Coordinates of C-alpha atoms in Angstrom, one line a residue:
Chain A
X211 CA 7.0 -26.3 -37.9
X212 CA 5.1 -23.9 -35.6
X213 CA 2.7 -26.7 -34.6
X214 CA 5.5 -29.0 -33.5
X215 CA 7.3 -26.2 -31.6
X216 CA 4.2 -25.2 -29.7
X217 CA 3.3 -28.8 -29.0
X218 CA 6.7 -29.5 -27.6
X219 CA 6.9 -26.3 -25.5
X220 CA 3.3 -26.6 -24.2
X221 CA 4.2 -30.2 -23.1
X222 CA 7.2 -28.9 -21.2
X223 CA 5.0 -26.2 -19.5
X224 CA 2.4 -28.8 -18.6
X225 CA 5.0 -31.1 -17.1
X226 CA 6.6 -28.3 -15.1
X227 CA 3.3 -27.0 -13.9
X228 CA 2.4 -30.5 -12.8
X229 CA 5.6 -30.8 -10.9
X230 CA 5.1 -27.4 -9.3
X231 CA 1.6 -28.2 -8.3
X232 CA 1.8 -31.5 -6.4
X233 CA -1.5 -33.4 -6.1
X234 CA -1.4 -34.1 -2.4
X235 CA 0.4 -33.2 0.8
X236 CA -1.2 -29.8 1.1
X237 CA -2.9 -28.3 4.1
X238 CA -6.0 -27.7 2.0
X239 CA -6.0 -30.2 -0.8
X240 CA -9.2 -28.9 -2.3
X241 CA -7.6 -25.6 -3.2
X242 CA -4.8 -27.3 -5.0
X243 CA -7.4 -29.4 -6.8
X244 CA -9.3 -26.3 -7.8
X245 CA -6.1 -24.6 -9.0
X246 CA -5.2 -27.7 -11.0
X247 CA -8.7 -27.9 -12.5
X248 CA -8.3 -24.6 -14.3
X249 CA -4.6 -24.9 -14.9
X250 CA -5.0 -28.1 -16.9
X251 CA -8.3 -27.2 -18.6
X252 CA -6.7 -27.2 -22.1
X253 CA -5.0 -23.8 -22.3
X254 CA -2.8 -23.3 -25.3
X255 CA 0.1 -22.0 -23.2
X256 CA 0.4 -19.0 -25.6
X257 CA 2.1 -16.7 -23.1
X258 CA 4.8 -19.1 -21.9
X259 CA 5.4 -20.2 -25.5
X260 CA 5.9 -16.6 -26.5
X261 CA 8.3 -16.1 -23.6
X262 CA 10.4 -19.1 -24.8
X263 CA 10.2 -18.1 -28.4
X264 CA 11.5 -14.6 -27.5
X265 CA 14.4 -16.1 -25.6
X266 CA 15.2 -18.2 -28.6
X267 CA 14.9 -15.2 -30.9
X268 CA 17.8 -13.4 -29.1
X269 CA 20.0 -16.5 -29.2
X270 CA 19.1 -17.9 -25.8
X271 CA 17.3 -21.1 -24.8
X272 CA 13.7 -20.6 -23.7
X273 CA 13.5 -23.9 -21.8
X274 CA 15.9 -22.4 -19.2
X275 CA 13.3 -20.0 -18.0
X276 CA 10.4 -22.4 -17.1
X277 CA 9.7 -20.9 -13.7
X278 CA 8.9 -17.5 -15.1
X279 CA 7.1 -19.0 -18.0
X280 CA 4.9 -21.1 -15.7
X281 CA 4.3 -18.2 -13.4
X282 CA 2.9 -16.1 -16.3
X283 CA 0.5 -19.0 -17.2
X284 CA -0.7 -19.2 -13.6
X285 CA -1.4 -15.4 -13.6
X286 CA -3.3 -15.8 -16.8
X287 CA -5.3 -18.7 -15.4
X288 CA -6.1 -16.9 -12.1
X289 CA -7.5 -14.0 -14.2
X290 CA -9.8 -16.3 -16.1
X291 CA -11.2 -17.8 -12.9
X292 CA -11.9 -14.5 -11.4
X293 CA -13.3 -13.0 -14.7
X294 CA -15.8 -15.9 -15.0
X295 CA -17.3 -15.3 -11.5
X296 CA -20.9 -14.3 -11.2
X297 CA -19.9 -10.8 -9.9
X298 CA -17.8 -10.3 -13.1
X299 CA -18.7 -11.9 -16.5
X300 CA -20.8 -14.7 -15.0
X301 CA -19.7 -17.3 -17.4
X302 CA -20.7 -21.0 -17.0
X303 CA -18.3 -22.4 -19.6
X304 CA -14.6 -21.9 -20.4
X305 CA -12.8 -24.0 -23.0
X306 CA -15.8 -26.3 -23.2
X307 CA -15.8 -27.1 -19.5
X308 CA -17.8 -25.8 -16.6
X309 CA -16.0 -22.8 -15.1
X310 CA -14.2 -23.1 -11.8
X311 CA -17.0 -21.7 -9.6
X312 CA -19.5 -23.9 -11.3
X313 CA -17.5 -26.9 -10.0
X314 CA -16.0 -25.7 -6.7
X315 CA -18.4 -22.9 -5.7
X316 CA -17.7 -19.2 -5.6
X317 CA -15.7 -19.1 -2.4
X318 CA -13.2 -21.7 -3.5
X319 CA -13.0 -20.3 -7.0
X320 CA -12.0 -16.9 -5.5
X321 CA -9.4 -18.7 -3.3
X322 CA -8.1 -20.8 -6.2
X323 CA -7.5 -17.6 -8.1
X324 CA -5.8 -15.9 -5.2
X325 CA -3.6 -19.0 -4.7
X326 CA -2.6 -19.1 -8.3
X327 CA -1.6 -15.5 -8.3
X328 CA 0.4 -15.7 -5.1
X329 CA 2.0 -19.0 -6.1
X330 CA 2.9 -17.5 -9.5
X331 CA 5.2 -15.0 -7.8
X332 CA 6.6 -17.6 -5.4
X333 CA 7.5 -19.8 -8.3
X334 CA 8.9 -17.0 -10.6
X335 CA 11.2 -15.9 -7.7
X336 CA 12.8 -19.4 -7.8
X337 CA 13.9 -18.8 -11.4
X338 CA 17.5 -19.9 -11.8
X339 CA 19.8 -19.4 -14.9
X340 CA 19.7 -15.7 -14.7
X341 CA 21.4 -13.1 -12.4
X342 CA 19.2 -12.1 -9.4
X343 CA 19.0 -8.5 -10.6
X344 CA 17.5 -9.7 -13.9
X345 CA 15.0 -12.0 -12.1
X346 CA 13.9 -9.1 -9.9
X347 CA 13.5 -6.8 -12.9
X348 CA 11.6 -9.3 -14.9
X349 CA 9.2 -10.4 -12.1
X350 CA 8.7 -6.8 -11.1
X351 CA 7.7 -6.0 -14.7
X352 CA 5.3 -8.9 -14.8
X353 CA 3.8 -7.7 -11.5
X354 CA 3.3 -4.3 -12.9
X355 CA 1.7 -5.7 -16.1
X356 CA -0.7 -7.8 -14.0
X357 CA -1.7 -5.1 -11.5
X358 CA -4.0 -2.1 -11.3
X359 CA -2.1 -0.3 -14.1
X360 CA -2.4 -3.4 -16.3
X361 CA -4.5 -6.5 -16.3
X362 CA -6.7 -5.8 -13.2
X363 CA -7.2 -2.2 -14.4
X364 CA -8.3 -3.5 -17.8
X365 CA -10.8 -5.8 -16.2
X366 CA -12.1 -2.9 -14.1
X367 CA -12.7 -0.9 -17.3
X368 CA -14.5 -3.9 -18.8
X369 CA -16.7 -4.3 -15.7
X370 CA -17.5 -0.6 -15.7
X371 CA -18.4 -0.7 -19.4
X372 CA -21.0 -3.4 -19.3
X373 CA -24.2 -2.3 -21.1
X374 CA -22.6 1.1 -21.9
X375 CA -21.5 2.5 -25.3
X376 CA -17.8 2.9 -25.1
X377 CA -15.6 4.4 -27.8
X378 CA -12.7 2.8 -29.6
X379 CA -10.1 4.5 -27.6
X380 CA -11.5 3.1 -24.4
X381 CA -11.7 -0.4 -26.0
X382 CA -8.1 -0.2 -27.2
X383 CA -7.0 0.9 -23.7
X384 CA -9.0 -1.9 -22.1
X385 CA -7.5 -4.6 -24.3
X386 CA -4.0 -3.2 -24.0
X387 CA -4.3 -3.4 -20.2
X388 CA -6.3 -6.5 -19.9
X389 CA -4.5 -8.7 -22.4
X390 CA -1.7 -6.8 -24.1
X391 CA 0.3 -5.9 -21.0
X392 CA 0.8 -9.6 -20.0
X393 CA 1.7 -10.6 -23.6
X394 CA 4.3 -7.8 -23.7
X395 CA 5.7 -8.7 -20.3
X396 CA 6.0 -12.4 -21.3
X397 CA 7.9 -11.5 -24.5
X398 CA 10.1 -8.9 -22.8
X399 CA 10.8 -11.4 -19.9
X400 CA 12.0 -14.0 -22.3
X401 CA 14.3 -11.5 -24.0
X402 CA 15.7 -10.0 -20.8
X403 CA 16.2 -13.4 -19.1
X404 CA 18.2 -14.5 -22.2
X405 CA 20.4 -11.4 -21.9
X406 CA 19.1 -9.5 -24.9
X407 CA 20.6 -6.2 -26.0
X408 CA 18.6 -3.0 -25.4
X409 CA 17.9 -2.8 -29.1
X410 CA 16.6 -6.4 -29.2
X411 CA 14.3 -5.7 -26.2
X412 CA 13.0 -2.6 -27.9
X413 CA 12.3 -4.4 -31.2
X414 CA 10.5 -7.3 -29.4
X415 CA 8.5 -4.8 -27.4
X416 CA 7.1 -3.4 -30.6
X417 CA 6.5 -6.9 -31.9
X418 CA 4.6 -7.7 -28.7
X419 CA 2.4 -4.6 -29.0
X420 CA 1.3 -5.4 -32.5
X421 CA 0.9 -9.1 -31.6
X422 CA -1.4 -8.1 -28.7
X423 CA -3.5 -5.9 -31.0
X424 CA -3.7 -8.6 -33.7
X425 CA -4.7 -11.2 -31.0
X426 CA -7.5 -9.0 -29.7
X427 CA -9.0 -8.1 -33.1
X428 CA -8.9 -11.8 -34.3
X429 CA -10.5 -12.7 -30.9
X430 CA -13.4 -10.4 -31.7
X431 CA -13.7 -11.8 -35.2
X432 CA -13.8 -15.3 -33.9
X433 CA -16.7 -14.5 -31.6
X434 CA -18.7 -13.7 -34.7
X435 CA -17.5 -16.2 -37.3
X436 CA -16.0 -18.9 -35.1
X437 CA -17.3 -22.3 -34.2
X438 CA -18.4 -23.1 -30.6
X439 CA -16.8 -26.6 -30.8
X440 CA -13.4 -25.0 -31.5
X441 CA -13.5 -22.0 -29.2
X442 CA -15.1 -23.9 -26.3
X443 CA -17.6 -21.3 -25.4
X444 CA -20.8 -20.1 -27.1
X445 CA -20.1 -17.7 -30.0
X446 CA -21.9 -14.4 -30.4
X447 CA -21.5 -13.7 -26.7
X448 CA -20.2 -10.3 -27.3
X449 CA -23.3 -9.3 -29.3
X450 CA -25.6 -10.8 -26.6
X451 CA -23.7 -9.0 -23.9
X452 CA -23.7 -5.7 -25.9
X453 CA -20.0 -5.6 -25.7
X454 CA -18.3 -3.2 -28.0
X455 CA -15.7 -5.0 -30.2
X456 CA -13.5 -4.2 -33.2
X457 CA -16.2 -5.9 -35.3
X458 CA -19.2 -4.1 -33.9
X459 CA -17.5 -0.7 -34.1
X460 CA -15.9 -1.1 -37.5
X461 CA -17.1 -4.1 -39.7
X462 CA -15.9 -7.6 -40.1
X463 CA -14.0 -6.6 -43.3
X464 CA -12.3 -3.6 -41.7
X465 CA -11.5 -5.6 -38.6
X466 CA -9.8 -8.2 -40.8
X467 CA -7.8 -5.5 -42.5
X468 CA -6.7 -4.0 -39.2
X469 CA -5.6 -7.4 -37.9
X470 CA -3.6 -7.9 -41.1
X471 CA -2.0 -4.5 -40.7
X472 CA -1.0 -5.3 -37.1
X473 CA 0.5 -8.6 -38.2
X474 CA 2.5 -6.7 -40.9
X475 CA 3.8 -4.3 -38.3
X476 CA 4.8 -7.1 -35.9
X477 CA 6.7 -8.8 -38.8
X478 CA 8.4 -5.4 -39.5
X479 CA 9.5 -5.2 -35.9
X480 CA 11.5 -8.4 -36.4
X481 CA 13.3 -7.1 -39.5
X482 CA 16.7 -7.2 -37.9
X483 CA 16.3 -10.7 -36.5
X484 CA 17.4 -13.8 -38.4
X485 CA 16.2 -17.4 -38.5
X486 CA 16.1 -17.5 -34.6
X487 CA 12.9 -15.4 -34.8
X488 CA 11.2 -17.9 -37.1
X489 CA 8.7 -19.0 -34.4
X490 CA 7.8 -15.5 -33.4
X491 CA 7.1 -14.8 -37.1
X492 CA 5.0 -17.9 -37.5
X493 CA 3.1 -17.2 -34.3
X494 CA 1.8 -13.8 -35.3
X495 CA 1.0 -15.0 -38.8
X496 CA -1.0 -17.8 -37.4
X497 CA -3.3 -15.4 -35.5
X498 CA -5.0 -14.4 -38.8
X499 CA -5.8 -18.0 -39.8
X500 CA -6.6 -19.4 -36.3
X501 CA -10.0 -20.9 -35.7
X502 CA -9.8 -21.1 -31.8
Chain B
X210 CA 7.2 3.7 24.9
X211 CA 5.5 1.0 22.8
X212 CA 2.6 3.3 21.9
X213 CA 5.0 6.1 20.7
X214 CA 7.0 3.6 18.6
X215 CA 3.9 2.1 17.0
X216 CA 2.4 5.5 16.3
X217 CA 5.6 6.7 14.7
X218 CA 6.1 3.6 12.5
X219 CA 2.4 3.4 11.6
X220 CA 2.5 7.0 10.4
X221 CA 5.6 6.1 8.3
X222 CA 3.7 3.2 6.8
X223 CA 0.6 5.3 6.1
X224 CA 2.7 8.0 4.4
X225 CA 4.6 5.5 2.3
X226 CA 1.4 3.6 1.3
X227 CA -0.1 7.0 0.3
X228 CA 2.9 7.7 -1.9
X229 CA 2.8 4.3 -3.5
X230 CA -0.9 4.5 -4.2
X231 CA -1.4 7.8 -6.1
X232 CA -5.0 9.1 -6.0
X233 CA -5.3 9.8 -9.7
X234 CA -3.6 9.1 -13.1
X235 CA -4.7 5.5 -13.2
X236 CA -6.4 3.8 -16.2
X237 CA -9.2 2.7 -13.8
X238 CA -9.3 5.2 -10.9
X239 CA -12.1 3.4 -9.2
X240 CA -9.9 0.4 -8.5
X241 CA -7.3 2.6 -6.9
X242 CA -10.1 4.2 -4.9
X243 CA -11.3 0.8 -3.7
X244 CA -7.8 -0.2 -2.8
X245 CA -7.3 2.9 -0.8
X246 CA -10.6 2.6 0.9
X247 CA -9.5 -0.6 2.7
X248 CA -5.9 0.3 2.9
X249 CA -6.7 3.4 4.9
X250 CA -9.5 2.0 7.0
X251 CA -7.8 2.3 10.3
X252 CA -5.5 -0.8 10.3
X253 CA -3.0 -1.0 13.2
X254 CA -0.1 -1.8 10.8
X255 CA 0.9 -4.6 13.1
X256 CA 2.7 -6.7 10.5
X257 CA 4.9 -3.9 9.1
X258 CA 5.6 -2.6 12.6
X259 CA 6.7 -6.2 13.5
X260 CA 9.0 -6.2 10.5
X261 CA 10.6 -3.0 11.5
X262 CA 10.9 -4.0 15.1
X263 CA 12.7 -7.2 14.0
X264 CA 15.1 -5.3 11.9
X265 CA 15.8 -3.0 14.9
X266 CA 16.2 -6.0 17.1
X267 CA 19.2 -7.3 15.1
X268 CA 20.9 -3.9 15.1
X269 CA 19.4 -2.7 11.8
X270 CA 17.1 0.1 10.9
X271 CA 13.5 -0.9 10.2
X272 CA 12.7 2.2 8.3
X273 CA 15.1 1.2 5.5
X274 CA 12.7 -1.6 4.4
X275 CA 9.5 0.2 3.9
X276 CA 8.7 -1.3 0.5
X277 CA 8.6 -4.9 1.9
X278 CA 6.8 -3.6 5.0
X279 CA 4.1 -1.9 2.9
X280 CA 3.8 -4.9 0.6
X281 CA 3.0 -7.1 3.6
X282 CA 0.3 -4.7 4.8
X283 CA -1.2 -4.7 1.3
X284 CA -1.3 -8.5 1.3
X285 CA -3.0 -8.5 4.7
X286 CA -5.5 -5.9 3.4
X287 CA -6.4 -7.9 0.2
X288 CA -7.0 -11.0 2.4
X289 CA -9.5 -9.0 4.5
X290 CA -11.4 -7.8 1.5
X291 CA -11.7 -11.2 0.0
X292 CA -12.5 -12.9 3.4
X293 CA -15.4 -10.4 3.9
X294 CA -17.1 -11.3 0.5
X295 CA -20.6 -12.9 0.5
X296 CA -19.1 -16.1 -0.8
X297 CA -16.7 -16.2 2.2
X298 CA -17.5 -14.8 5.6
X299 CA -20.2 -12.4 4.3
X300 CA -19.3 -9.6 6.7
X301 CA -20.9 -6.1 6.3
X302 CA -18.6 -4.3 8.7
X303 CA -14.8 -4.2 9.3
X304 CA -13.1 -1.9 11.7
X305 CA -16.4 0.0 12.2
X306 CA -16.9 0.7 8.5
X307 CA -18.8 -1.0 5.7
X308 CA -16.8 -3.7 4.0
X309 CA -15.3 -3.1 0.6
X310 CA -18.0 -4.9 -1.4
X311 CA -20.7 -3.1 0.5
X312 CA -19.3 0.2 -0.8
X313 CA -18.0 -0.8 -4.3
X314 CA -19.9 -4.0 -5.1
X315 CA -18.6 -7.5 -5.3
X316 CA -16.9 -7.3 -8.7
X317 CA -14.8 -4.3 -7.8
X318 CA -14.0 -5.7 -4.3
X319 CA -12.6 -8.9 -5.9
X320 CA -10.6 -6.7 -8.3
X321 CA -9.4 -4.4 -5.5
X322 CA -8.1 -7.4 -3.6
X323 CA -6.4 -8.8 -6.7
X324 CA -4.8 -5.4 -7.4
X325 CA -3.5 -5.1 -3.8
X326 CA -2.0 -8.6 -3.9
X327 CA -0.4 -8.0 -7.3
X328 CA 0.8 -4.5 -6.5
X329 CA 2.3 -5.8 -3.2
X330 CA 4.8 -8.0 -5.1
X331 CA 5.5 -5.2 -7.5
X332 CA 6.3 -2.8 -4.7
X333 CA 8.3 -5.3 -2.6
X334 CA 10.5 -6.1 -5.6
X335 CA 11.5 -2.4 -5.7
X336 CA 13.0 -2.7 -2.2
X337 CA 16.4 -1.1 -2.0
X338 CA 19.0 -1.1 0.8
X339 CA 19.5 -4.9 0.6
X340 CA 21.3 -7.2 -1.8
X341 CA 19.1 -8.5 -4.7
X342 CA 19.6 -12.1 -3.4
X343 CA 18.2 -11.1 -0.1
X344 CA 15.2 -9.3 -1.6
X345 CA 14.4 -12.4 -3.7
X346 CA 14.7 -14.7 -0.7
X347 CA 12.5 -12.5 1.5
X348 CA 9.8 -11.8 -1.1
X349 CA 9.8 -15.5 -2.1
X350 CA 9.2 -16.4 1.5
X351 CA 6.4 -13.9 1.9
X352 CA 4.8 -15.3 -1.3
X353 CA 5.0 -18.8 0.1
X354 CA 3.5 -17.7 3.4
X355 CA 0.6 -15.9 1.6
X356 CA -0.2 -18.8 -0.8
X357 CA -1.9 -22.2 -0.8
X358 CA 0.4 -23.6 1.8
X359 CA -0.1 -20.6 4.0
X360 CA -2.7 -17.8 4.2
X361 CA -5.0 -19.0 1.3
X362 CA -4.8 -22.6 2.5
X363 CA -5.8 -21.5 6.0
X364 CA -8.8 -19.5 4.6
X365 CA -9.8 -22.6 2.6
X366 CA -9.8 -24.7 5.8
X367 CA -11.9 -22.0 7.5
X368 CA -14.3 -22.0 4.6
X369 CA -14.6 -25.8 4.7
X370 CA -15.1 -25.8 8.4
X371 CA -18.2 -23.6 8.5
X372 CA -21.0 -25.1 10.6
X373 CA -18.9 -28.2 11.3
X374 CA -17.3 -29.4 14.5
X375 CA -13.5 -29.3 14.0
X376 CA -10.9 -30.4 16.5
X377 CA -8.2 -28.3 18.1
X378 CA -5.4 -29.6 15.8
X379 CA -7.3 -28.4 12.7
X380 CA -8.0 -25.0 14.4
X381 CA -4.3 -24.6 15.3
X382 CA -3.3 -25.5 11.7
X383 CA -5.9 -23.1 10.3
X384 CA -4.7 -20.2 12.4
X385 CA -1.0 -21.0 11.8
X386 CA -1.7 -20.9 8.0
X387 CA -4.2 -18.1 7.9
X388 CA -2.6 -15.6 10.3
X389 CA 0.6 -17.1 11.8
X390 CA 2.5 -17.6 8.5
X391 CA 2.4 -13.9 7.5
X392 CA 3.4 -12.8 11.0
X393 CA 6.3 -15.1 10.8
X394 CA 7.3 -14.0 7.3
X395 CA 7.1 -10.3 8.4
X396 CA 9.4 -10.8 11.4
X397 CA 11.8 -13.0 9.4
X398 CA 11.8 -10.5 6.6
X399 CA 12.8 -7.7 8.9
X400 CA 15.6 -9.8 10.3
X401 CA 17.0 -11.1 7.0
X402 CA 16.8 -7.7 5.3
X403 CA 18.8 -6.2 8.2
X404 CA 21.4 -8.9 7.7
X405 CA 20.7 -11.0 10.8
X406 CA 22.8 -14.0 11.7
X407 CA 21.3 -17.5 11.3
X408 CA 21.0 -17.8 15.1
X409 CA 19.2 -14.5 15.3
X410 CA 16.8 -15.5 12.5
X411 CA 16.1 -18.8 14.3
X412 CA 15.4 -17.1 17.6
X413 CA 13.1 -14.6 16.0
X414 CA 11.3 -17.4 14.1
X415 CA 10.4 -19.0 17.5
X416 CA 9.4 -15.6 18.8
X417 CA 7.1 -15.2 15.8
X418 CA 5.5 -18.6 16.2
X419 CA 4.6 -17.9 19.8
X420 CA 3.5 -14.3 19.0
X421 CA 1.1 -15.7 16.3
X422 CA -0.4 -18.2 18.8
X423 CA -0.8 -15.5 21.5
X424 CA -2.4 -13.2 18.9
X425 CA -4.9 -15.8 17.9
X426 CA -5.9 -16.9 21.4
X427 CA -6.4 -13.3 22.5
X428 CA -8.4 -12.6 19.3
X429 CA -10.8 -15.4 20.3
X430 CA -11.0 -14.0 23.9
X431 CA -11.8 -10.5 22.6
X432 CA -14.6 -11.9 20.5
X433 CA -16.2 -13.0 23.8
X434 CA -15.3 -10.3 26.3
X435 CA -14.4 -7.3 24.0
X436 CA -16.4 -4.2 23.2
X437 CA -17.9 -3.7 19.8
X438 CA -16.9 0.0 19.9
X439 CA -13.2 -0.9 20.3
X440 CA -13.0 -3.9 17.9
X441 CA -15.1 -2.3 15.2
X442 CA -17.3 -5.3 14.5
X443 CA -20.0 -7.1 16.5
X444 CA -18.7 -9.2 19.3
X445 CA -19.9 -12.8 19.8
X446 CA -19.8 -13.4 16.0
X447 CA -17.8 -16.6 16.6
X448 CA -20.5 -18.1 18.8
X449 CA -23.3 -17.0 16.4
X450 CA -21.4 -18.5 13.4
X451 CA -20.7 -21.7 15.4
X452 CA -17.0 -21.2 14.9
X453 CA -14.7 -23.3 17.1
X454 CA -12.3 -21.1 19.0
X455 CA -9.8 -21.5 21.8
X456 CA -12.5 -20.2 24.2
X457 CA -15.2 -22.5 22.9
X458 CA -13.0 -25.6 23.0
X459 CA -11.2 -24.9 26.3
X460 CA -12.7 -22.2 28.6
X461 CA -12.1 -18.5 28.9
X462 CA -9.8 -19.1 31.9
X463 CA -7.8 -21.9 30.2
X464 CA -7.5 -19.8 27.0
X465 CA -6.1 -16.9 29.1
X466 CA -3.5 -19.2 30.6
X467 CA -2.6 -20.5 27.2
X468 CA -2.1 -17.0 25.9
X469 CA 0.1 -16.1 28.8
X470 CA 2.2 -19.2 28.3
X471 CA 2.7 -18.3 24.6
X472 CA 3.8 -14.8 25.6
X473 CA 6.2 -16.3 28.1
X474 CA 7.7 -18.5 25.4
X475 CA 8.0 -15.6 23.0
X476 CA 9.9 -13.7 25.7
X477 CA 12.1 -16.7 26.3
X478 CA 13.0 -16.8 22.6
X479 CA 14.4 -13.2 22.9
X480 CA 16.6 -14.2 25.8
X481 CA 19.9 -13.6 23.9
X482 CA 18.8 -10.2 22.6
X483 CA 19.5 -6.9 24.4
X484 CA 17.8 -3.6 24.6
X485 CA 17.3 -3.6 20.8
X486 CA 14.5 -6.1 21.2
X487 CA 12.6 -3.9 23.7
X488 CA 9.8 -3.2 21.2
X489 CA 9.3 -6.9 20.3
X490 CA 9.1 -7.7 24.0
X491 CA 6.6 -4.9 24.6
X492 CA 4.5 -5.9 21.6
X493 CA 4.0 -9.5 22.7
X494 CA 3.2 -8.5 26.2
X495 CA 0.7 -6.0 25.0
X496 CA -1.3 -8.8 23.3
X497 CA -2.6 -10.0 26.7
X498 CA -3.9 -6.5 27.8
X499 CA -5.2 -5.3 24.4
X500 CA -8.9 -4.4 24.1
X501 CA -9.0 -4.2 20.3

């Protein structure tokens, strides 16, 4: 069930992104090409699918909010391009393919990231099917989540922590900002666009927080026990880069227990929801069993 | 008169930017510090002042739209930080001070730019004193102007042109995209926020286009005849970098005539406006006499 839902929604996102990013007719076609390269590099479209599933969960229709959903995926993609740069994580591969700067050079990779981030806002602000006040509120919140108090701030903590011993509180804050904030904004956006009640938004916010934590812990676990073929990048990179993770600070076993606990709390947050929240339930459960 | 107006409005922008960018209480204070470093490096606040002057010109009050005005200045600032990076123009000085990456390192400079761009949208979407539909329309247009079909596209043309002979059409397109688009968006934003008529917006759009051209030509002239003390960076850098400019393609004399013609056309576009457009008239006239 979950697989079919995700496949269908991801296809919808891919199609909409392709329409929003025309191949030609640009003043600088190579920037569009570099944007497309990373945008269609095999991402799972997790954030837009979560947005759509959240809209579904409150009785709305996720496929009516594709502009905001695509914008969030573009913000996620820009952050990967910039994170991979030599001045940041200096990664050569991402999802089994050479990273953007390896193909287009550093200058264009920086510009492709800048262009994706800017175009994301432009595209989100063309969202229809919701009152303008709601569009402003939602896009504003996404902007806050992606900025210096969210994603960029988290990346800065990551950058400053390289080769240092950092404690679990700093790690938790870093992940919350770097990854969790955008998950939360995506889920809240879906709910708010679909006109959720304040109670529904509050419950889905809790779900999102536990989802983000479970995602991060299982990500750390995968870096230790995963397969390079499935993840698309060398495993064990956290250990080599001396990165503190949930596995390195606790143990593989404790990290697994923590992930299961987070999944349980996410499920608990959905207590008041009926069958409409099925996909959200399956998505967080899937995190524990995922292999990529 | 112009000097007093610009000084007063620039002070207002500085003050609002300072309020919007708190010094402490951030999850990654060093990012905020790097943002502030470039944001308060002595910029003339030309774009926000143009926005305010355009609002004044249609009978509105420019100081009611400080969020959008500050957002545009933040977008401009991010573009300077990224343009100066080693992978781009590789500049060590900007406005007489070391560039952002020279002080904070490349990784943080990339992040400070990303943070300024993201926070710009977040701040613009908190604009009050205008209907939500207008805020969406204006911020959307600014996003389009700053993206791959505007500023980022222009920078990509610039990057691709390095060390090559490019023709005047390409140069004009590059400047239009890299600098002109954001000038135009700023001026149109001021007019639209202040509830201008369609005719007023059309006239100010023409003004903006000629303003942008005059700005670029006089910028090229300054690189040849200007003083390093006043511009804040070494003069003659265009010649050294083999950059095609209005001066190198035509001549100093022809470039001056072209600038004067553009100023004349900008003035002509303001024909129907009264005394309220005084500042806009003075601003474009000033371009010809400026020494920095």
